[in-house]
Coordinates of C-alpha atoms and ligand atoms in Angstrom, one line a residue:
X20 CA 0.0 0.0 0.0
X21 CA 2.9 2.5 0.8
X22 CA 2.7 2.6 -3.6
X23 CA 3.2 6.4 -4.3
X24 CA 3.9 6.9 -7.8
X25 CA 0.5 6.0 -10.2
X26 CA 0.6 3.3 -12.0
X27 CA -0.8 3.9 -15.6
X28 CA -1.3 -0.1 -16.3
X29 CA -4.2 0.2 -18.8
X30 CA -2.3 1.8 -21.2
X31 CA 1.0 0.6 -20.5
X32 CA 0.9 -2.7 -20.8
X33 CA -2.5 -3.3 -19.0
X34 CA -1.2 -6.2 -17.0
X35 CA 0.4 -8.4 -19.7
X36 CA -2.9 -8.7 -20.5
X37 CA -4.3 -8.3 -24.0
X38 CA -6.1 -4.9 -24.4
X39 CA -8.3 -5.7 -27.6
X40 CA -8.4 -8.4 -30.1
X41 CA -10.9 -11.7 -30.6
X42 CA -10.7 -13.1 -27.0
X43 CA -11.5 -9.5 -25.5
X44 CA -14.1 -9.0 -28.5
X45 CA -15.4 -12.8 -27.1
X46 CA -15.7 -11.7 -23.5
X47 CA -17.0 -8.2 -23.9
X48 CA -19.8 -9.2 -26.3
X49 CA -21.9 -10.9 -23.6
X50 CA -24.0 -8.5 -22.3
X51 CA -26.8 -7.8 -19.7
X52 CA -30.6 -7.9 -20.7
X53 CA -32.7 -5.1 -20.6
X54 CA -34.1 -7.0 -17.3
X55 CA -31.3 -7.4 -15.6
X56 CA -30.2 -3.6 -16.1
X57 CA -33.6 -3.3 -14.5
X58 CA -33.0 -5.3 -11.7
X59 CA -29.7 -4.2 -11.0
X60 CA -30.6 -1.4 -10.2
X61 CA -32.7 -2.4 -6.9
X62 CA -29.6 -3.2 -5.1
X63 CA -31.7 -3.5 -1.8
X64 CA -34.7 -5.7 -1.4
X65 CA -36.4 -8.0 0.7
X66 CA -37.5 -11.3 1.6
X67 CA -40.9 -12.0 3.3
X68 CA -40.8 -15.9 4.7
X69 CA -44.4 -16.3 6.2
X70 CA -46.7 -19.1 5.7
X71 CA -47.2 -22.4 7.5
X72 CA -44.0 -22.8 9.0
X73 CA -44.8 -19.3 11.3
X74 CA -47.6 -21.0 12.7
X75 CA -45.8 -24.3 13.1
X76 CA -42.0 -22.4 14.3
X77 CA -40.7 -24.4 11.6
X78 CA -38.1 -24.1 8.8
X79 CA -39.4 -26.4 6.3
X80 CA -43.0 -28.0 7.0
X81 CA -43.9 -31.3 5.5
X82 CA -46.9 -30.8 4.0
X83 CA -48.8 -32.8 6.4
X84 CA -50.3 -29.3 8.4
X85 CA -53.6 -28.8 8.6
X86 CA -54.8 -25.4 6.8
X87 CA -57.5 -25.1 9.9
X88 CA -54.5 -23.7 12.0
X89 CA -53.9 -21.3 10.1
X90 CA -55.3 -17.7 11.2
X91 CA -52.5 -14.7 11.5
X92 CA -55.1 -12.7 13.5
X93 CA -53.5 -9.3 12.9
X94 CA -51.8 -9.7 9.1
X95 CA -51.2 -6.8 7.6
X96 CA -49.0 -6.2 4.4
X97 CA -49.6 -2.2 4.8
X98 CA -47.3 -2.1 7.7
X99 CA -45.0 -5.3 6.2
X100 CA -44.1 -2.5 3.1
X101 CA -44.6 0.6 5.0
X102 CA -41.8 -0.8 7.4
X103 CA -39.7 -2.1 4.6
X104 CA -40.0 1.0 2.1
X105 CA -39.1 3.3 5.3
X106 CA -35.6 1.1 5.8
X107 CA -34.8 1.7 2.0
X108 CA -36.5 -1.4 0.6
X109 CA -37.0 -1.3 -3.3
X110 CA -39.4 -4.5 -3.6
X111 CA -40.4 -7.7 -2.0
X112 CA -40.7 -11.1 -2.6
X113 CA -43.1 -13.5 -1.0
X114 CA -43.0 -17.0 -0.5
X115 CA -46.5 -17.7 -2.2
X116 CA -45.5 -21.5 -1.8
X117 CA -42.5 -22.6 0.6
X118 CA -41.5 -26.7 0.2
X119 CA -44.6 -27.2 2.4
X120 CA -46.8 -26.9 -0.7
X121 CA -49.4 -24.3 1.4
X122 CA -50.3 -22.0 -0.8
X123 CA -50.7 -17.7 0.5
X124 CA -52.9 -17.4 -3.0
X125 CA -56.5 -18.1 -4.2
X126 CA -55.1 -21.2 -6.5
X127 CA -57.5 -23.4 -7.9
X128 CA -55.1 -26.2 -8.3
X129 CA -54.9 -27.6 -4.7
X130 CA -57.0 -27.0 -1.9
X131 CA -53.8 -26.5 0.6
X132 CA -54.0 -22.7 0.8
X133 CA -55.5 -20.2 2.7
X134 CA -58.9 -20.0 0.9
X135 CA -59.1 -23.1 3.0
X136 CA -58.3 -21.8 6.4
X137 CA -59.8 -20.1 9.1
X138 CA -58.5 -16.9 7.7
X139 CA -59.6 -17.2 4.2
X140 CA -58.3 -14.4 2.4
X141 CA -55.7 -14.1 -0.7
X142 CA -52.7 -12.9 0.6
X143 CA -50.5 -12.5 -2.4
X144 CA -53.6 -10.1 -3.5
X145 CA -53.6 -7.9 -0.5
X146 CA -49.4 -8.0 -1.0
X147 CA -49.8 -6.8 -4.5
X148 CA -52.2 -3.5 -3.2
X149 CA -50.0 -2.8 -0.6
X150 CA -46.8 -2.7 -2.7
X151 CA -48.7 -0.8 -5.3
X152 CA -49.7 1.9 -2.8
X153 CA -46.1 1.8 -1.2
X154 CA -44.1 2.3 -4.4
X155 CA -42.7 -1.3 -4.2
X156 CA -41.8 -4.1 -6.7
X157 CA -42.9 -7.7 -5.8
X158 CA -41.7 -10.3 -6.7
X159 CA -42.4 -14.3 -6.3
X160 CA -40.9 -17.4 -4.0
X161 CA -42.5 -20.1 -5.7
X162 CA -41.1 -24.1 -4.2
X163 CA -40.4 -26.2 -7.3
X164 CA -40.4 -28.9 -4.4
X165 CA -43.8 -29.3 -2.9
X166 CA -43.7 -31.9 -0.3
X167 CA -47.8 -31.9 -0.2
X168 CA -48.7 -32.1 -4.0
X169 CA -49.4 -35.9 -4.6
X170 CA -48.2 -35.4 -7.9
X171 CA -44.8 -34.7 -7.2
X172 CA -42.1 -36.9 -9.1
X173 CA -44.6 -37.6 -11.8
X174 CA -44.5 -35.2 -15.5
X175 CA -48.4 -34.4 -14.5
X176 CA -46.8 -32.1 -11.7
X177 CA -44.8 -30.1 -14.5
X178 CA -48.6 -29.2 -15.6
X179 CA -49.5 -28.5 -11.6
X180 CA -46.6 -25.7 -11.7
X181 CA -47.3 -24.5 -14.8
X182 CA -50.9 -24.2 -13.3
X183 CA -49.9 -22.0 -11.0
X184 CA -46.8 -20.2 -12.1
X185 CA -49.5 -19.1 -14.6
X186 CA -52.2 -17.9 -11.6
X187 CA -49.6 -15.8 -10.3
X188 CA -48.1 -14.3 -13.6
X189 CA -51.6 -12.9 -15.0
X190 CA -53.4 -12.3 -11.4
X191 CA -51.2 -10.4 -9.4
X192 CA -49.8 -7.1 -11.6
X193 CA -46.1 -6.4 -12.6
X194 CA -43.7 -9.2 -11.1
X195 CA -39.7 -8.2 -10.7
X196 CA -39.1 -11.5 -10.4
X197 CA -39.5 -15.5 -10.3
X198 CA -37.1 -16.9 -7.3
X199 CA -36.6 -20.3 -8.1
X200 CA -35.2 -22.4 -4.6
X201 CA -32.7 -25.1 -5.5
X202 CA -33.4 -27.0 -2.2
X203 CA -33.6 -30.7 -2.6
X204 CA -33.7 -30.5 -6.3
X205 CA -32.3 -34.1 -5.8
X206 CA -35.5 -35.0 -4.1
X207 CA -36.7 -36.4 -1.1
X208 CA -39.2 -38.3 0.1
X209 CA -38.4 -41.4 -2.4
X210 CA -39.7 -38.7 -5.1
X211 CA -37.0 -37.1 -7.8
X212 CA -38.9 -34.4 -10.0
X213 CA -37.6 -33.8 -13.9
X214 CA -38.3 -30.3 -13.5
X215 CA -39.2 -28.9 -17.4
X216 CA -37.5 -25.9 -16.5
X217 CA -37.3 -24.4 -20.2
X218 CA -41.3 -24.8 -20.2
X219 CA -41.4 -23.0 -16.6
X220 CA -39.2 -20.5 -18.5
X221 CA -41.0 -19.8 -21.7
X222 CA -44.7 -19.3 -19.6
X223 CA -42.5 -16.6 -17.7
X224 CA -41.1 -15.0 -20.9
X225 CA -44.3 -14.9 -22.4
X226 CA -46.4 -13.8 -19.3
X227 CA -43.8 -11.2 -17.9
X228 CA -41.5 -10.4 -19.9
X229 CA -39.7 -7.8 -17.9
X230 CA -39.3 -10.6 -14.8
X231 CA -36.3 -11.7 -14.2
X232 CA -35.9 -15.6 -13.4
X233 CA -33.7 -16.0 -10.1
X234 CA -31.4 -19.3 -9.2
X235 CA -32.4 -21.6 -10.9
X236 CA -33.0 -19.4 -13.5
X237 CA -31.1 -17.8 -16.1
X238 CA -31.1 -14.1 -15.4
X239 CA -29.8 -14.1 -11.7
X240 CA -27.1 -16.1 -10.0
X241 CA -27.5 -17.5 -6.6
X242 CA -24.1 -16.0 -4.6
X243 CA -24.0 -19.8 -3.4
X244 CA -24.5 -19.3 0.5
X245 CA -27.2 -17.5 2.9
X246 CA -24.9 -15.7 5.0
X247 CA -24.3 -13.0 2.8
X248 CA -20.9 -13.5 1.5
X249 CA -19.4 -12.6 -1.4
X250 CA -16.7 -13.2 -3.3
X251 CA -13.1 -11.3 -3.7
X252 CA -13.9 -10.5 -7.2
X253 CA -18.0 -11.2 -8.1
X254 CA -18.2 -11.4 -11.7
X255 CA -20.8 -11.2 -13.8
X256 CA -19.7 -12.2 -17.2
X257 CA -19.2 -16.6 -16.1
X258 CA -19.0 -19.6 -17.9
X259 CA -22.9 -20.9 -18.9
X260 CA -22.1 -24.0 -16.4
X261 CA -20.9 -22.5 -13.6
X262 CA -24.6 -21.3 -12.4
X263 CA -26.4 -24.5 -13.8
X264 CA -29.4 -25.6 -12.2
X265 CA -28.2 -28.8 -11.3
X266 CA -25.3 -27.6 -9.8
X267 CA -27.4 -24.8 -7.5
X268 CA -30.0 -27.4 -6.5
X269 CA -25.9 -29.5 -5.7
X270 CA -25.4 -27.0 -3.3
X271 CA -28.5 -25.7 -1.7
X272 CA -30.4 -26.6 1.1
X273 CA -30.5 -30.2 1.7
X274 CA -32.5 -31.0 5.0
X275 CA -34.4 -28.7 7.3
X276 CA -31.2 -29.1 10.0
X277 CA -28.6 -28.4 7.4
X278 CA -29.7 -24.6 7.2
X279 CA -27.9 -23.6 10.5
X280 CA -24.6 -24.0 8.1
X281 CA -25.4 -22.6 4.9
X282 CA -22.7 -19.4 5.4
X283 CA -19.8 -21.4 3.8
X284 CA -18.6 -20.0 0.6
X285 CA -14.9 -19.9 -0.7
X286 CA -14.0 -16.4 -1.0
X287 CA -11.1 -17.0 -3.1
X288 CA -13.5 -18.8 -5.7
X289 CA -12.8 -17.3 -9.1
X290 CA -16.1 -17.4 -11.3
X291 CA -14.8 -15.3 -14.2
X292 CA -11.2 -14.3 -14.5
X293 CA -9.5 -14.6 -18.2
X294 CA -7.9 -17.5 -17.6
X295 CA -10.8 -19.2 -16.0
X296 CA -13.1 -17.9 -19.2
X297 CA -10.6 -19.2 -21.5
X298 CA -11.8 -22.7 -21.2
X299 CA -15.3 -22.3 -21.8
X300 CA -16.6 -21.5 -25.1
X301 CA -20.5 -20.6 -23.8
X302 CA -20.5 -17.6 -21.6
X303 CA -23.2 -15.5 -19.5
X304 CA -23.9 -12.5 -18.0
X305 CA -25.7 -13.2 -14.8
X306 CA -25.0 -11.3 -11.7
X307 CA -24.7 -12.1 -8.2
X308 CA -27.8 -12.3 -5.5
X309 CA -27.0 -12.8 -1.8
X310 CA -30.1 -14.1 -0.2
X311 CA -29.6 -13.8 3.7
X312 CA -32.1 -13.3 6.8
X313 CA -32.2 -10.4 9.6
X314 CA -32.2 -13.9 12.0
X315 CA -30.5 -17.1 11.7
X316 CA -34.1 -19.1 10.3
X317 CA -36.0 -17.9 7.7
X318 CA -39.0 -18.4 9.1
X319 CA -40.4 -16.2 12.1
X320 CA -39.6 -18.1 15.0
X321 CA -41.3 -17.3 19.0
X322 CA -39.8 -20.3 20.4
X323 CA -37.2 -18.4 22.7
X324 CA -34.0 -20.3 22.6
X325 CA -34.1 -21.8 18.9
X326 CA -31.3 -21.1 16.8
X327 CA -33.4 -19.9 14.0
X328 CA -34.7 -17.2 16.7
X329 CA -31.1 -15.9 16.9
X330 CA -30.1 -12.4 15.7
X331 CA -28.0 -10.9 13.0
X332 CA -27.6 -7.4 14.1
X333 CA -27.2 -4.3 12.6
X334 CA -23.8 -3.9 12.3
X335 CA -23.6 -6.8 10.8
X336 CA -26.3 -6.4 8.2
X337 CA -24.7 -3.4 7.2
X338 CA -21.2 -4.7 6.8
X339 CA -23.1 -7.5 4.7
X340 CA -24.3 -4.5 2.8
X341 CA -21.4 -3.3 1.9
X342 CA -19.6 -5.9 0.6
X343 CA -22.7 -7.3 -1.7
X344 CA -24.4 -3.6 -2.8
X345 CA -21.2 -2.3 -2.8
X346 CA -18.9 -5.4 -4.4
X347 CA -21.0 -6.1 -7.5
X348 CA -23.9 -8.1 -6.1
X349 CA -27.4 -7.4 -5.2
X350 CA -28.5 -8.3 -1.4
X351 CA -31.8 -9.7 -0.9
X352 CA -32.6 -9.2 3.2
X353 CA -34.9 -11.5 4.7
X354 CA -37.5 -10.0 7.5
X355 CA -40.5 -12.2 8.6
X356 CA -43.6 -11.5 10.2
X357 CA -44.1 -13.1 13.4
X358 CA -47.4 -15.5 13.9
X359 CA -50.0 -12.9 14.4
X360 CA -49.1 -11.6 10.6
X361 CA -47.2 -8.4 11.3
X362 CA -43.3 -7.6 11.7
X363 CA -42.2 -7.2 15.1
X364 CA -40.7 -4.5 16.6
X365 CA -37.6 -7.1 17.7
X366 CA -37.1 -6.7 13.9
X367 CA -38.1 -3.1 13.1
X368 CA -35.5 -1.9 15.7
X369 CA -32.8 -3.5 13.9
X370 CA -33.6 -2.6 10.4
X371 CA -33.4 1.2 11.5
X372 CA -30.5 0.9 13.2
X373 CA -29.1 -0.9 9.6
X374 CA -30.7 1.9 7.6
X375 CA -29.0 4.8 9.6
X376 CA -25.8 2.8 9.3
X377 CA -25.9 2.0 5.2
X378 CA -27.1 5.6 4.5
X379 CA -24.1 7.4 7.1
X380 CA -21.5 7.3 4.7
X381 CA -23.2 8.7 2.3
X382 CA -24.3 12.1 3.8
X383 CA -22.0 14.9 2.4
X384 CA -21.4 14.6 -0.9
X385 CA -18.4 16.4 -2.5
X386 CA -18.8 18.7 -5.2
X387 CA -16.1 18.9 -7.4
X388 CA -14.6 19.0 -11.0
X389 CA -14.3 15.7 -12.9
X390 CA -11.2 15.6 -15.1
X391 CA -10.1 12.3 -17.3
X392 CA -6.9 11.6 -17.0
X393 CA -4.8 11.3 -20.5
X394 CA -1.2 10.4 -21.4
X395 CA -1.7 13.3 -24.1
X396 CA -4.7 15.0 -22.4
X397 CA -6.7 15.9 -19.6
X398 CA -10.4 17.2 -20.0
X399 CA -13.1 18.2 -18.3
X400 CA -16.2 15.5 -17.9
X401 CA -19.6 15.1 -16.0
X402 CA -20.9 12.2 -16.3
X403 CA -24.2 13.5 -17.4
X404 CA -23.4 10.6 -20.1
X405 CA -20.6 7.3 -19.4
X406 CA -16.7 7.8 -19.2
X407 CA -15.5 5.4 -22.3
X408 CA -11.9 5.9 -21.7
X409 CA -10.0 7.0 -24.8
X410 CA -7.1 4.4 -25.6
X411 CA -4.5 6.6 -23.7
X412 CA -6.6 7.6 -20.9
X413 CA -5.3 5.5 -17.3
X414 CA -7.7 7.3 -14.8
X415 CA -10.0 10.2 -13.9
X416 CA -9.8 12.6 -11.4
X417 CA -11.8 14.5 -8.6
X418 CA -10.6 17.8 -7.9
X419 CA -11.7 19.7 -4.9
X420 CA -11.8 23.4 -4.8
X421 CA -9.8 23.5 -1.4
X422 CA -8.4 20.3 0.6
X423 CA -11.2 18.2 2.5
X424 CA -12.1 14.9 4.1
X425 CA -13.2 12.1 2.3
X426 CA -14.2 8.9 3.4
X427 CA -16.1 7.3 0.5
X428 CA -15.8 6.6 -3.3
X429 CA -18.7 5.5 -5.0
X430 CA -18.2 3.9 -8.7
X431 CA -20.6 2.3 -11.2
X432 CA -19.3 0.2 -14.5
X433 CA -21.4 1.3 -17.7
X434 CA -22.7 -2.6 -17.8
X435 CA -24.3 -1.9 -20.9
X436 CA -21.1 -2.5 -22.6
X437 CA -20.1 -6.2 -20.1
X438 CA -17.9 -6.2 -17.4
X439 CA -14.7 -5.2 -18.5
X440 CA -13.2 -3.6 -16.0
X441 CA -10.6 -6.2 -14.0
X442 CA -8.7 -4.3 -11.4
X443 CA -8.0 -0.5 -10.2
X444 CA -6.6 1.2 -7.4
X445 CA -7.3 4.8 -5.7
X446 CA -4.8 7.7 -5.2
X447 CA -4.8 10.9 -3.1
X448 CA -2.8 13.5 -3.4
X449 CA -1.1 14.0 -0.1
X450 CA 1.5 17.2 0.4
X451 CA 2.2 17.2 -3.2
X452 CA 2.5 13.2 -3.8
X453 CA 0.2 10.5 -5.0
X454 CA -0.3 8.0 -2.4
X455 CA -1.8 4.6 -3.3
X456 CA -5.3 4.2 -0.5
X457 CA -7.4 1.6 -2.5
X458 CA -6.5 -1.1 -4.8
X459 CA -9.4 -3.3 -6.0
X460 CA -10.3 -5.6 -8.5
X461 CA -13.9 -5.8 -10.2
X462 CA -16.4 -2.9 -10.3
X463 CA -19.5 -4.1 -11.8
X464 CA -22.9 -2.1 -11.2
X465 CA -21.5 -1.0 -7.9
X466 CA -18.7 -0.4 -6.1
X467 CA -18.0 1.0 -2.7
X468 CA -15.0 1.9 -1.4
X469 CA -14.8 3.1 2.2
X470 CA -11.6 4.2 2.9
X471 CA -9.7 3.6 6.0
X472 CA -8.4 6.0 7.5
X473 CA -10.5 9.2 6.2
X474 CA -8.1 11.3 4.0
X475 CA -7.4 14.9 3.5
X476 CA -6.8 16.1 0.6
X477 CA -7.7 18.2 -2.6
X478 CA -7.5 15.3 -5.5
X479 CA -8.0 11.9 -5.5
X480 CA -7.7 9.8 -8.8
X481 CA -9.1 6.2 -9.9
X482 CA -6.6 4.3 -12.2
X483 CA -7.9 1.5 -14.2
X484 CA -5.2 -0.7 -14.2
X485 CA -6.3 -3.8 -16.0
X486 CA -8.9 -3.8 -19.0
X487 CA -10.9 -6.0 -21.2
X488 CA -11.3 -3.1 -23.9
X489 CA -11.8 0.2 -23.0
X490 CA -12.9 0.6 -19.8
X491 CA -16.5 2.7 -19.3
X492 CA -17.5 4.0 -16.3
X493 CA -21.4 5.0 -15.7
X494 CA -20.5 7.5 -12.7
X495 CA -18.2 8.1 -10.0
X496 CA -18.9 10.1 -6.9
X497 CA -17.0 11.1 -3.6
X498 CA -18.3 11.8 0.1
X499 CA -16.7 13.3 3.0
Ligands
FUL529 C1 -33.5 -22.3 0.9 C2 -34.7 -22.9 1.5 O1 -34.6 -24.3 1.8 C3 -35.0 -22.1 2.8 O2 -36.0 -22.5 3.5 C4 -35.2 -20.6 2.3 O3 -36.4 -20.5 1.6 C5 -34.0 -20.1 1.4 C6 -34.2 -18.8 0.8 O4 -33.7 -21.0 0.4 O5 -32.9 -23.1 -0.1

């Protein structure tokens, strides 16, 4: 770190690294959906788990419960989104079916839903108002395993699911997206389901066009834990196998016990280097989703000491937000009603405390001139439209009128062109020399660099040092 002399990489050398031809063209010609532009740029959503397993304290039901005990006696889902969109929430997704097959919607496929319970009303329905009168995106949990339909492992329950995948992609409005669970893909109960997942797909396509299809989908990649961590580098550009469905339904959820370990990922992991992408001739974009509760169960739970009851707390969930939001992946937060159908204040306390801690750093925002930075030249920019860097540009720079603190550098990768850019570091000018204070690798839709020990100073410069083309950045923005 003690670097103090810039290091123009990009266009000296970039690396040893090529800086165009036909493997750059290869890798920089996979390219984000319209959708996933969309989606990406939610960043912060939630999860609601509610259903069966809140009235039961379970984490995954059987599909043996009785809908007669099922009556939340104070449900509301105007306070679940007025609490949510107040902590910075920009959509939810429900679980309209969790592996217990009980359905929250008026399905006519199965009687096991809440039509046929004591408390009798649609739920998804009264989700969809309330997100409509909150300003909020919903989206849908729907179990391809259903441990209660009797015709699951036979091909008749790929016409069940289409049943109802349709039901809830013409009845309930604009859906963000499909979440598609990979736990016990493999099966259990003596009963492996051929999912028809390219039929599940098309119905999607055609019925919602703009939805994106999560995990085991094609449009968003499952970050391959629940305890929201991330990789060093999270790429977004991957090989087409790499997020296969068989291999997310390898590595989900496999029994109801195992969920108390489901934090382990390899940080280290690469998922899209140039060497790794090399080998593989098929390649994606499909950008990281880290899925991760405000407790340790998904599920509300009132039994006092159970695990699931336990805490994540604010701190935490912010530091969790920082290194998925602000490292290139999107964070999904998970905040369940308790049994009487409302959130509890046990949860609302923390997810204030979490929203005054992910909006802190970004309170005073510098103003300041935006220069690129040239071998030949050096101009003036704004980013009113994307920095394409010119083939001798290294870097761009923020120049503040007279020397201040700053704490925070915010940086966004024009995606629209792929994911080129592979590694850059942060410079501030300290009494007249450059000092190295960041060096990172990807950027992606976000980046967010806190820096450690705050800095004074009156310019501080980002240097792309390692390219796949061009590098293009979508905007860049400084706080004190
Ligand atoms: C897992 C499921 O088994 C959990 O119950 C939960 O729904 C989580 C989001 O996905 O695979």
């Amino acid at each position: 770190m003690a670097e103090t002399k810039i290091r123009k990489a990009w266009c000296f050398g970039n690396n040893g690294y090529e800086k165009n031809g036909t493997e750059v063209e290869r890798l920089t010609s996979v390219f984000p959906s319209k959708r996933q532009l969309e989606f990406l740029s939610m960043e912060y959503y939630n999860f609601i788990h509610f259903g069966m397993n809140t009235i039961t304290n379970r984490e995954w039901g059987d599909g043996s419960e009785n809908p007669e005990i099922f009556n939340p006696k104070n449900l509301n889902t105007d306070q679940w989104c007025e609490v949510l969109k107040k902590t910075g929430s920009k959509g939810i997704i429900i679980t309209a079916k969790h592996h217990d097959g009980f359905c929250l919607w008026n399905t006519k496929y199965t009687d096991h839903s809440v039509m046929n319970s004591p408390y009798g009303k649609d739920i998804v329905k009264q989700l969809q108002k309330s997100c409509e009168k909150y300003g909020l995106k919903m989206g849908i949990y729907l179990s391809p395993w259903d441990r209660h339909e009797k015709t699951y492992g036979t091909e008749e329950y790929n016409n069940f699911f289409v049943s109802q995948l349709k039901e809830l992609a013409t009845q309930y409005g604009k859906i963000f997206t499909f979440w598609f669970d990979g736990a016990c893909g493999e099966g259990k109960n003596g009963k492996k389901q051929v999912y028809d997942w390219e039929r599940y797909y098309s119905v999607i396509r055609e019925l919602q066009p703009d939805a994106v299809i999560s995990i085991c989908g094609p449009d968003v990649r499952w970050i391959g834990n629940e305890g929201g961590r991330v990789r060093k580098s999270e790429w977004s550009v991957v090989p087409a196998n790499s997020a296969s469905n068989e291999k997310i339904m390898r590595e989900s959820q496999q029994s109801e016990a195992q969920g108390k370990k489901m934090t382990v990922i390899d940080t280290d992991e690469d998922l899209g280097s140039r060497e790794l992408l090399k080998g593989f001739s098929q390649l994606v974009f499909k950008p990281a989703e880290a899925d991760v509760s405000i407790n340790y169960g998904w599920f509300h739970c009132s039994k006092p000491f159970s695990h699931a009851r336990k805490k994540r707390s604010a701190k935490m969930l912010s530091e969790i937000y920082f290194n998925t939001v602000g490292a290139n992946a999107s964070m999904l937060l998970n905040v369940p009603p308790d049994r009487s159908g409302r959130i509890n204040k046990r949860e609302i306390r923390r997810l204030e405390e979490f929203t005054r801690l992910i909006n802190e750093p970004f309170k005073n925002k510098i103003d300041c001139e935006i220069f690129a930075e040239g071998e030949k030249q050096r101009r003036k920019i704004d980013f009113s439209k994307s920095l394409v860097f010119e083939d001798d540009d290294y870097g761009f720079s923020f120049v503040l009128e007279k020397s201040g603190e700053i704490k925070t550098v915010v940086l966004k990768e024009e995606l629209s062109l792929s994911q080129r850019i592979e590694a850059f570091e942060v410079f501030a000018e300290i009494r007249g020399e450059n000092k190295r204070v960041f060096e990172g690798t990807v950027i992606g839709s976000k980046r967010i660099i806190r820096l450690k020990d705050s800095i004074k100073t009156k310019k501080i410069t980002v240097v792309i040092t390692q390219s796949r083309g061009n590098p293009a950045i979508k905007t860049a923005e400084l706080y004190g």
